[in-house]
Coordinates of C-alpha atoms in Angstrom, one line a residue:
M1 CA -55.3 44.1 -8.5
S2 CA -53.6 47.4 -9.1
T3 CA -50.1 47.7 -10.4
D4 CA -49.1 49.4 -7.1
N5 CA -49.8 46.2 -5.2
M6 CA -47.7 44.3 -7.7
T7 CA -44.6 46.3 -7.0
M8 CA -42.1 44.6 -4.7
S9 CA -40.9 46.1 -1.5
P10 CA -37.3 47.4 -1.8
N11 CA -36.4 45.4 1.3
R12 CA -37.7 42.1 -0.2
T13 CA -35.2 39.9 -2.1
T14 CA -36.0 36.9 -4.3
S15 CA -34.3 33.7 -3.2
Y16 CA -33.2 30.9 -5.6
A17 CA -32.3 27.3 -4.9
P18 CA -28.5 26.8 -5.1
I19 CA -27.3 24.8 -8.0
P20 CA -25.7 21.6 -6.7
F21 CA -22.1 21.0 -7.5
V22 CA -21.8 17.9 -9.7
K23 CA -18.6 16.0 -9.2
I24 CA -17.5 13.7 -12.0
E25 CA -17.1 10.2 -10.5
T26 CA -14.3 8.3 -12.0
P27 CA -12.8 4.8 -11.3
E28 CA -9.7 4.7 -9.2
C29 CA -6.5 5.3 -11.3
Q30 CA -8.5 6.4 -14.4
W31 CA -7.3 9.9 -14.1
I32 CA -3.7 8.9 -15.0
L33 CA -4.9 7.9 -18.4
Y34 CA -6.2 11.3 -19.5
A35 CA -4.8 13.9 -17.1
E36 CA -3.0 16.6 -19.1
I37 CA -0.1 18.9 -18.2
N38 CA -1.3 22.5 -17.8
H39 CA -4.4 22.0 -20.1
S40 CA -2.1 21.0 -23.0
R41 CA -2.4 17.9 -25.2
I42 CA 0.4 16.2 -23.4
R43 CA -1.0 13.6 -21.2
V44 CA 0.8 12.3 -18.1
W45 CA 0.3 8.7 -19.2
D46 CA 1.9 9.2 -22.6
L47 CA 4.8 11.2 -21.0
A48 CA 5.4 8.5 -18.4
I49 CA 5.7 5.8 -21.2
F50 CA 7.7 8.1 -23.5
L51 CA 10.6 8.9 -21.1
P52 CA 11.9 5.3 -20.6
N53 CA 11.3 4.4 -24.3
I54 CA 13.2 7.5 -25.6
L55 CA 16.1 6.7 -23.2
F56 CA 16.3 3.1 -24.5
L57 CA 16.0 4.3 -28.1
L58 CA 18.9 6.8 -27.5
Y59 CA 21.0 4.0 -26.1
L60 CA 20.3 1.9 -29.2
L61 CA 21.2 4.9 -31.4
V62 CA 24.5 5.5 -29.5
K63 CA 25.4 1.8 -30.0
F64 CA 24.0 1.6 -33.5
R65 CA 27.3 1.7 -35.4
S66 CA 29.1 -0.8 -33.2
A67 CA 26.0 -3.1 -33.2
I68 CA 25.9 -3.1 -37.0
A69 CA 29.6 -3.8 -37.3
K70 CA 29.2 -6.7 -34.8
L71 CA 26.3 -8.1 -36.7
Q72 CA 28.1 -7.9 -40.0
A73 CA 31.2 -9.5 -38.5
S74 CA 29.3 -12.4 -37.0
N75 CA 27.1 -12.9 -40.1
S76 CA 24.4 -14.2 -37.7
P77 CA 20.8 -13.8 -39.0
I78 CA 19.3 -14.8 -35.7
F79 CA 21.0 -11.9 -33.8
A80 CA 20.1 -9.5 -36.6
T81 CA 16.5 -10.6 -36.4
F82 CA 16.3 -10.0 -32.7
Y83 CA 18.0 -6.6 -33.1
V84 CA 15.7 -5.5 -35.8
L85 CA 12.6 -6.5 -33.8
V86 CA 13.8 -4.7 -30.6
F87 CA 14.8 -1.6 -32.6
S88 CA 11.5 -1.5 -34.4
V89 CA 9.5 -1.8 -31.2
A90 CA 11.6 1.0 -29.6
C91 CA 11.0 3.3 -32.6
I92 CA 7.2 2.6 -32.7
S93 CA 6.9 3.1 -29.0
V94 CA 8.4 6.6 -29.2
L95 CA 6.4 7.4 -32.3
R96 CA 3.1 6.4 -30.6
C97 CA 3.9 8.6 -27.6
V98 CA 4.8 11.6 -29.8
V99 CA 1.7 11.3 -31.9
S100 CA -0.5 10.9 -28.8
M101 CA 1.0 14.0 -27.3
T102 CA 0.5 15.9 -30.6
V103 CA -3.0 15.1 -31.7
D104 CA -6.2 16.1 -29.9
A105 CA -7.5 12.8 -28.4
T106 CA -10.9 14.4 -27.7
V107 CA -11.7 14.6 -31.4
E108 CA -12.6 11.5 -33.4
A109 CA -9.6 11.7 -35.8
G110 CA -7.1 12.0 -33.0
D111 CA -8.7 9.2 -31.0
V112 CA -8.6 6.8 -34.0
A113 CA -5.0 7.7 -34.8
D114 CA -4.0 7.1 -31.1
K115 CA -5.7 3.7 -31.0
I116 CA -4.3 2.6 -34.3
L117 CA -0.8 3.3 -33.0
W118 CA -1.5 1.4 -29.8
L119 CA -2.6 -1.6 -32.0
L120 CA 0.5 -1.3 -34.2
L121 CA 2.8 -1.3 -31.2
R122 CA 1.0 -4.3 -29.7
F123 CA 1.3 -6.1 -33.0
F124 CA 5.1 -5.7 -33.0
L125 CA 5.4 -6.6 -29.3
L126 CA 3.4 -9.8 -29.8
A127 CA 5.4 -10.8 -32.9
T128 CA 8.6 -10.3 -30.9
E129 CA 7.2 -12.4 -28.0
L130 CA 6.2 -15.2 -30.2
S131 CA 9.5 -15.2 -32.1
V132 CA 11.4 -15.5 -28.9
V133 CA 9.4 -18.5 -27.7
I134 CA 9.4 -20.3 -31.1
F135 CA 13.1 -19.8 -31.7
G136 CA 13.8 -21.2 -28.2
L137 CA 11.5 -24.2 -28.2
A138 CA 10.9 -25.3 -31.8
F139 CA 13.5 -24.1 -34.1
G140 CA 16.7 -24.2 -32.1
H141 CA 18.1 -27.0 -34.4
L142 CA 16.9 -25.3 -37.6
D143 CA 18.3 -21.8 -37.0
S144 CA 19.0 -21.0 -40.7
R145 CA 17.9 -18.0 -42.6
T146 CA 15.1 -20.1 -44.2
S147 CA 13.8 -21.3 -40.9
I148 CA 14.0 -17.7 -39.4
Q149 CA 11.9 -16.4 -42.3
R150 CA 9.3 -19.1 -41.7
V151 CA 9.2 -18.3 -38.0
L152 CA 8.7 -14.6 -38.7
I153 CA 6.0 -15.4 -41.2
V154 CA 4.1 -17.5 -38.7
T155 CA 4.6 -15.1 -35.8
F156 CA 3.6 -12.0 -37.7
L157 CA 0.6 -13.8 -39.1
I158 CA -0.6 -14.8 -35.6
A159 CA 0.2 -11.3 -34.3
L160 CA -1.8 -9.8 -37.2
I161 CA -4.8 -11.9 -36.5
Y162 CA -4.6 -10.9 -32.8
S163 CA -4.3 -7.2 -33.6
V164 CA -7.1 -7.2 -36.1
T165 CA -9.4 -8.9 -33.7
Q166 CA -8.4 -6.5 -30.9
G167 CA -8.8 -3.5 -33.3
V168 CA -12.4 -4.6 -34.3
L169 CA -13.3 -4.9 -30.6
E170 CA -11.7 -1.6 -29.8
L171 CA -13.1 0.5 -32.5
R172 CA -16.6 -0.9 -33.0
Y173 CA -17.7 -1.4 -29.4
E174 CA -18.1 1.0 -26.4
H175 CA -16.0 0.5 -23.3
P176 CA -17.6 2.6 -20.5
V177 CA -14.8 2.3 -18.0
F178 CA -12.4 3.7 -20.6
T179 CA -14.7 6.6 -21.5
A180 CA -13.9 9.7 -19.3
K181 CA -14.5 13.4 -18.9
S182 CA -11.8 15.7 -17.6
D183 CA -12.6 16.8 -14.1
S184 CA -11.3 20.3 -14.9
S185 CA -12.6 22.6 -17.6
T186 CA -10.4 24.0 -20.3
P187 CA -9.6 27.8 -20.4
N188 CA -12.6 28.4 -22.6
G189 CA -14.9 26.6 -20.2
T190 CA -15.5 23.3 -22.0
I191 CA -15.1 19.8 -20.6
K192 CA -12.9 17.4 -22.6
N193 CA -14.3 13.9 -23.4
F194 CA -11.8 11.1 -23.7
N195 CA -12.3 7.7 -25.3
L196 CA -9.4 5.9 -23.9
F197 CA -7.6 2.8 -25.3
A198 CA -9.4 -0.2 -23.7
H199 CA -7.2 -3.1 -24.9
G200 CA -10.1 -4.6 -26.9
G201 CA -12.3 -4.9 -23.8
M202 CA -11.8 -6.8 -20.6
I203 CA -13.0 -10.2 -21.8
F204 CA -10.5 -10.1 -24.7
L205 CA -7.7 -8.8 -22.4
F206 CA -8.4 -11.5 -19.8
T207 CA -8.5 -14.3 -22.4
S208 CA -5.3 -13.3 -24.1
S209 CA -3.4 -12.6 -20.9
F210 CA -4.5 -15.9 -19.3
L211 CA -3.4 -17.8 -22.5
N212 CA 0.0 -16.1 -22.4
F213 CA 0.3 -17.0 -18.7
A214 CA -0.5 -20.6 -19.4
V215 CA 2.1 -20.8 -22.2
Y216 CA 4.9 -19.3 -20.2
S217 CA 4.0 -21.4 -17.2
V218 CA 4.3 -24.6 -19.3
I219 CA 7.7 -23.5 -20.6
I220 CA 8.9 -22.9 -17.0
V221 CA 7.7 -26.3 -15.8
L222 CA 9.0 -28.4 -18.8
P223 CA 12.7 -28.7 -17.6
F224 CA 11.4 -30.3 -14.4
T225 CA 9.4 -33.0 -16.2
R226 CA 10.4 -36.2 -18.1
L227 CA 9.8 -34.3 -21.3
R228 CA 13.3 -32.8 -21.0
E229 CA 14.6 -36.2 -22.0
R230 CA 12.5 -36.3 -25.1
F231 CA 12.7 -32.7 -26.4
Q232 CA 15.6 -30.3 -26.9
L233 CA 14.8 -27.6 -24.3
P234 CA 16.7 -24.4 -23.7
T235 CA 19.2 -24.7 -20.8
K236 CA 19.9 -21.1 -19.8
R237 CA 18.5 -19.9 -16.5
L238 CA 18.1 -16.4 -17.9
F239 CA 15.6 -17.7 -20.5
Y240 CA 13.4 -19.1 -17.8
Y241 CA 13.7 -16.0 -15.7
Y242 CA 12.4 -14.1 -18.7
C243 CA 9.5 -16.5 -19.0
L244 CA 8.8 -16.2 -15.3
M245 CA 8.6 -12.4 -15.5
L246 CA 6.2 -12.5 -18.4
A247 CA 4.1 -15.2 -16.8
T248 CA 3.7 -13.1 -13.6
L249 CA 2.9 -10.0 -15.6
N250 CA 0.2 -11.8 -17.7
L251 CA -1.3 -13.4 -14.6
S252 CA -1.6 -10.1 -12.9
Q253 CA -3.2 -8.5 -16.0
A254 CA -5.6 -11.4 -16.3
L255 CA -6.8 -11.1 -12.7
A256 CA -7.1 -7.3 -12.9
S257 CA -9.1 -7.4 -16.2
L258 CA -11.4 -10.1 -14.8
L259 CA -12.1 -8.0 -11.6
L260 CA -12.7 -4.9 -13.7
Y261 CA -15.2 -6.8 -15.8
L262 CA -16.9 -7.7 -12.6
D263 CA -17.2 -4.0 -11.8
Y264 CA -14.4 -3.8 -9.2
H265 CA -13.1 -0.5 -10.6
E266 CA -10.2 -0.4 -8.2
S267 CA -8.6 -3.2 -10.3
L268 CA -8.0 -0.6 -13.1
C269 CA -4.9 0.3 -11.1
G270 CA -3.6 -3.2 -11.7
I271 CA -4.2 -2.8 -15.5
D272 CA -2.4 0.5 -15.5
V273 CA 0.6 -0.9 -13.7
T274 CA 0.9 -4.1 -15.9
T275 CA 0.3 -2.1 -19.1
Y276 CA 3.0 0.4 -18.1
L277 CA 5.5 -2.3 -17.3
Y278 CA 4.8 -4.2 -20.5
F279 CA 5.1 -1.2 -22.8
T280 CA 8.3 0.1 -21.2
I281 CA 10.4 -2.9 -20.1
F282 CA 9.6 -5.7 -22.5
H283 CA 11.9 -4.7 -25.4
P284 CA 14.7 -3.7 -23.1
L285 CA 14.2 -7.1 -21.4
V286 CA 14.5 -8.9 -24.7
Y287 CA 17.7 -6.9 -25.5
W288 CA 19.2 -7.7 -22.1
V289 CA 18.4 -11.5 -22.2
F290 CA 19.3 -12.3 -25.8
L291 CA 21.6 -9.5 -27.1
W292 CA 23.5 -8.0 -24.2
N293 CA 26.2 -10.7 -24.0
F294 CA 26.6 -10.8 -27.8
F295 CA 27.2 -7.0 -28.1
A296 CA 29.3 -6.9 -24.9
S297 CA 31.8 -9.4 -26.0
V298 CA 35.1 -8.0 -27.3
S299 CA 35.9 -10.4 -30.1
T300 CA 34.0 -10.0 -33.4
G301 CA 35.5 -12.9 -35.3
V302 CA 33.8 -15.6 -33.3
H303 CA 32.1 -18.6 -34.9
F304 CA 28.5 -18.9 -33.8
S305 CA 27.8 -22.5 -34.4
Y306 CA 26.7 -25.2 -32.1
K307 CA 28.2 -27.8 -34.4
Q308 CA 31.8 -28.7 -35.1
Q309 CA 33.4 -26.2 -37.4
D310 CA 34.5 -27.5 -40.8
D311 CA 34.5 -26.2 -44.3
S312 CA 31.4 -28.1 -45.2
V313 CA 29.2 -26.2 -42.7
D314 CA 27.0 -23.7 -44.4
D315 CA 27.1 -20.1 -43.2
D316 CA 23.4 -20.3 -43.1
Q317 CA 23.5 -22.6 -40.0
L318 CA 24.0 -20.4 -37.0
S319 CA 23.1 -20.6 -33.4
L320 CA 20.5 -19.0 -31.1
P321 CA 21.4 -16.4 -28.5
Y322 CA 21.1 -18.8 -25.6
S323 CA 22.0 -22.1 -27.3
H324 CA 25.4 -22.6 -25.7
S325 CA 26.4 -23.7 -22.3
G326 CA 29.9 -22.2 -22.5
S327 CA 32.0 -22.1 -19.4
I328 CA 29.8 -22.4 -16.4
N329 CA 30.3 -20.3 -13.3
K330 CA 28.4 -20.9 -10.1
D331 CA 27.1 -17.3 -10.0
D332 CA 26.4 -17.1 -13.7
D333 CA 22.7 -16.4 -14.4
N334 CA 23.3 -17.9 -17.9
Q335 CA 24.2 -21.3 -16.6
P336 CA 21.8 -24.2 -17.4
I337 CA 18.8 -24.7 -15.3
F338 CA 19.7 -28.4 -15.2
S339 CA 23.0 -29.9 -15.9
Y340 CA 22.3 -33.3 -17.5
D341 CA 23.8 -32.3 -20.8
N342 CA 26.0 -29.6 -22.4
T343 CA 23.7 -28.3 -25.0
H344 CA 19.9 -28.4 -25.4
F345 CA 20.1 -29.2 -29.1
D346 CA 21.5 -32.7 -29.1
V347 CA 22.2 -34.6 -25.9
H348 CA 24.1 -37.5 -27.6
V349 CA 26.4 -35.1 -29.4
A350 CA 27.6 -33.7 -26.0
Q351 CA 28.0 -37.2 -24.6
S352 CA 30.0 -38.5 -27.6
A353 CA 32.2 -35.4 -27.6
H354 CA 34.3 -36.9 -24.7
S355 CA 34.9 -40.2 -26.4
T356 CA 35.9 -39.0 -29.9
T357 CA 38.9 -37.1 -31.1
I358 CA 38.1 -33.7 -32.5
T359 CA 40.0 -33.0 -35.6
S360 CA 38.5 -29.7 -36.5
P361 CA 39.3 -26.3 -34.9
P362 CA 37.5 -25.5 -31.7
T363 CA 34.8 -22.9 -31.6
M364 CA 33.9 -20.4 -29.0
S365 CA 30.6 -20.3 -27.1
I366 CA 28.7 -17.0 -27.5
N367 CA 27.9 -16.8 -23.8
S368 CA 31.4 -17.6 -22.6
E369 CA 34.3 -15.2 -22.1
P370 CA 36.2 -14.2 -25.2
N371 CA 39.2 -16.4 -24.3
T372 CA 37.2 -19.4 -23.2
I373 CA 37.1 -22.3 -25.6
S374 CA 34.0 -24.5 -25.6

């Protein structure tokens, strides 16, 4: 064949098969976890968590001097413990968001740093949760500095075991649903790969959430059983509303994680919502339930004891944030959930108070009005 026959006609064009457009399929609600603002390192998810946390931290900072003065005047280790826990969680929450918005989460070092901060924050949140429950149910009558230290040791040890287990599952195992590629390329044409925080995996998240739900459910039911006559239970409605909110949150997270494990990817939306609520409203909720009335009261020279005041009472013996019944109003959310006694610490003390003459000075209830004598 001659070379003349091999030349192509000028009117003939070579056709090529079109390259198909490959769309990155992602589960519902996954995009919120890695979507960035204008191709920056600032993710929408981190910014959404950062804003309410920084507002709450600013509120704590504005009230910091008055809060410290109030704590010093009351000399109450239990209130100081709650305040330190809430303040620490608020600081770590803001720090985690700042680091996540600063480092490049698509590289290994940035990814590991982001996950470690998630684990550290979860550690402090869980320690605070456990402290609230144990102070309320087990150590109400032993609320001294020594018992508080013991409670903190136990709660932080449990939280440490939980966080280490979650960290091992998070860092050593793959979680495909939480591995994503950005659906838009960067200015230089590359696609970003994200290894998102997976909460230790769906089996771990389901197990821990369901256990938490069971614990809070039992606490809510206890006042309506005969066990209330045997054990010294908290009497404030607000405490049980707090437990109800966390029980609902944990149940929702348990169901969502189970469905996601069964490949119902739409349930990732439920995990996103419950995670967002937990990491943004839990510490403000603890502050509102256990510290708001204390810091809002005008008087600072109030005795915080559930016992009769006398000179032999050790300063170390001080009360819990919700241990007093105080003056009861019908519309008060702090009133007892049941009214068979005046205080949840010692029923017979309340019963005998009406038949004995009190020779020592009266004390004020921490949940009552400043001029109300309990």
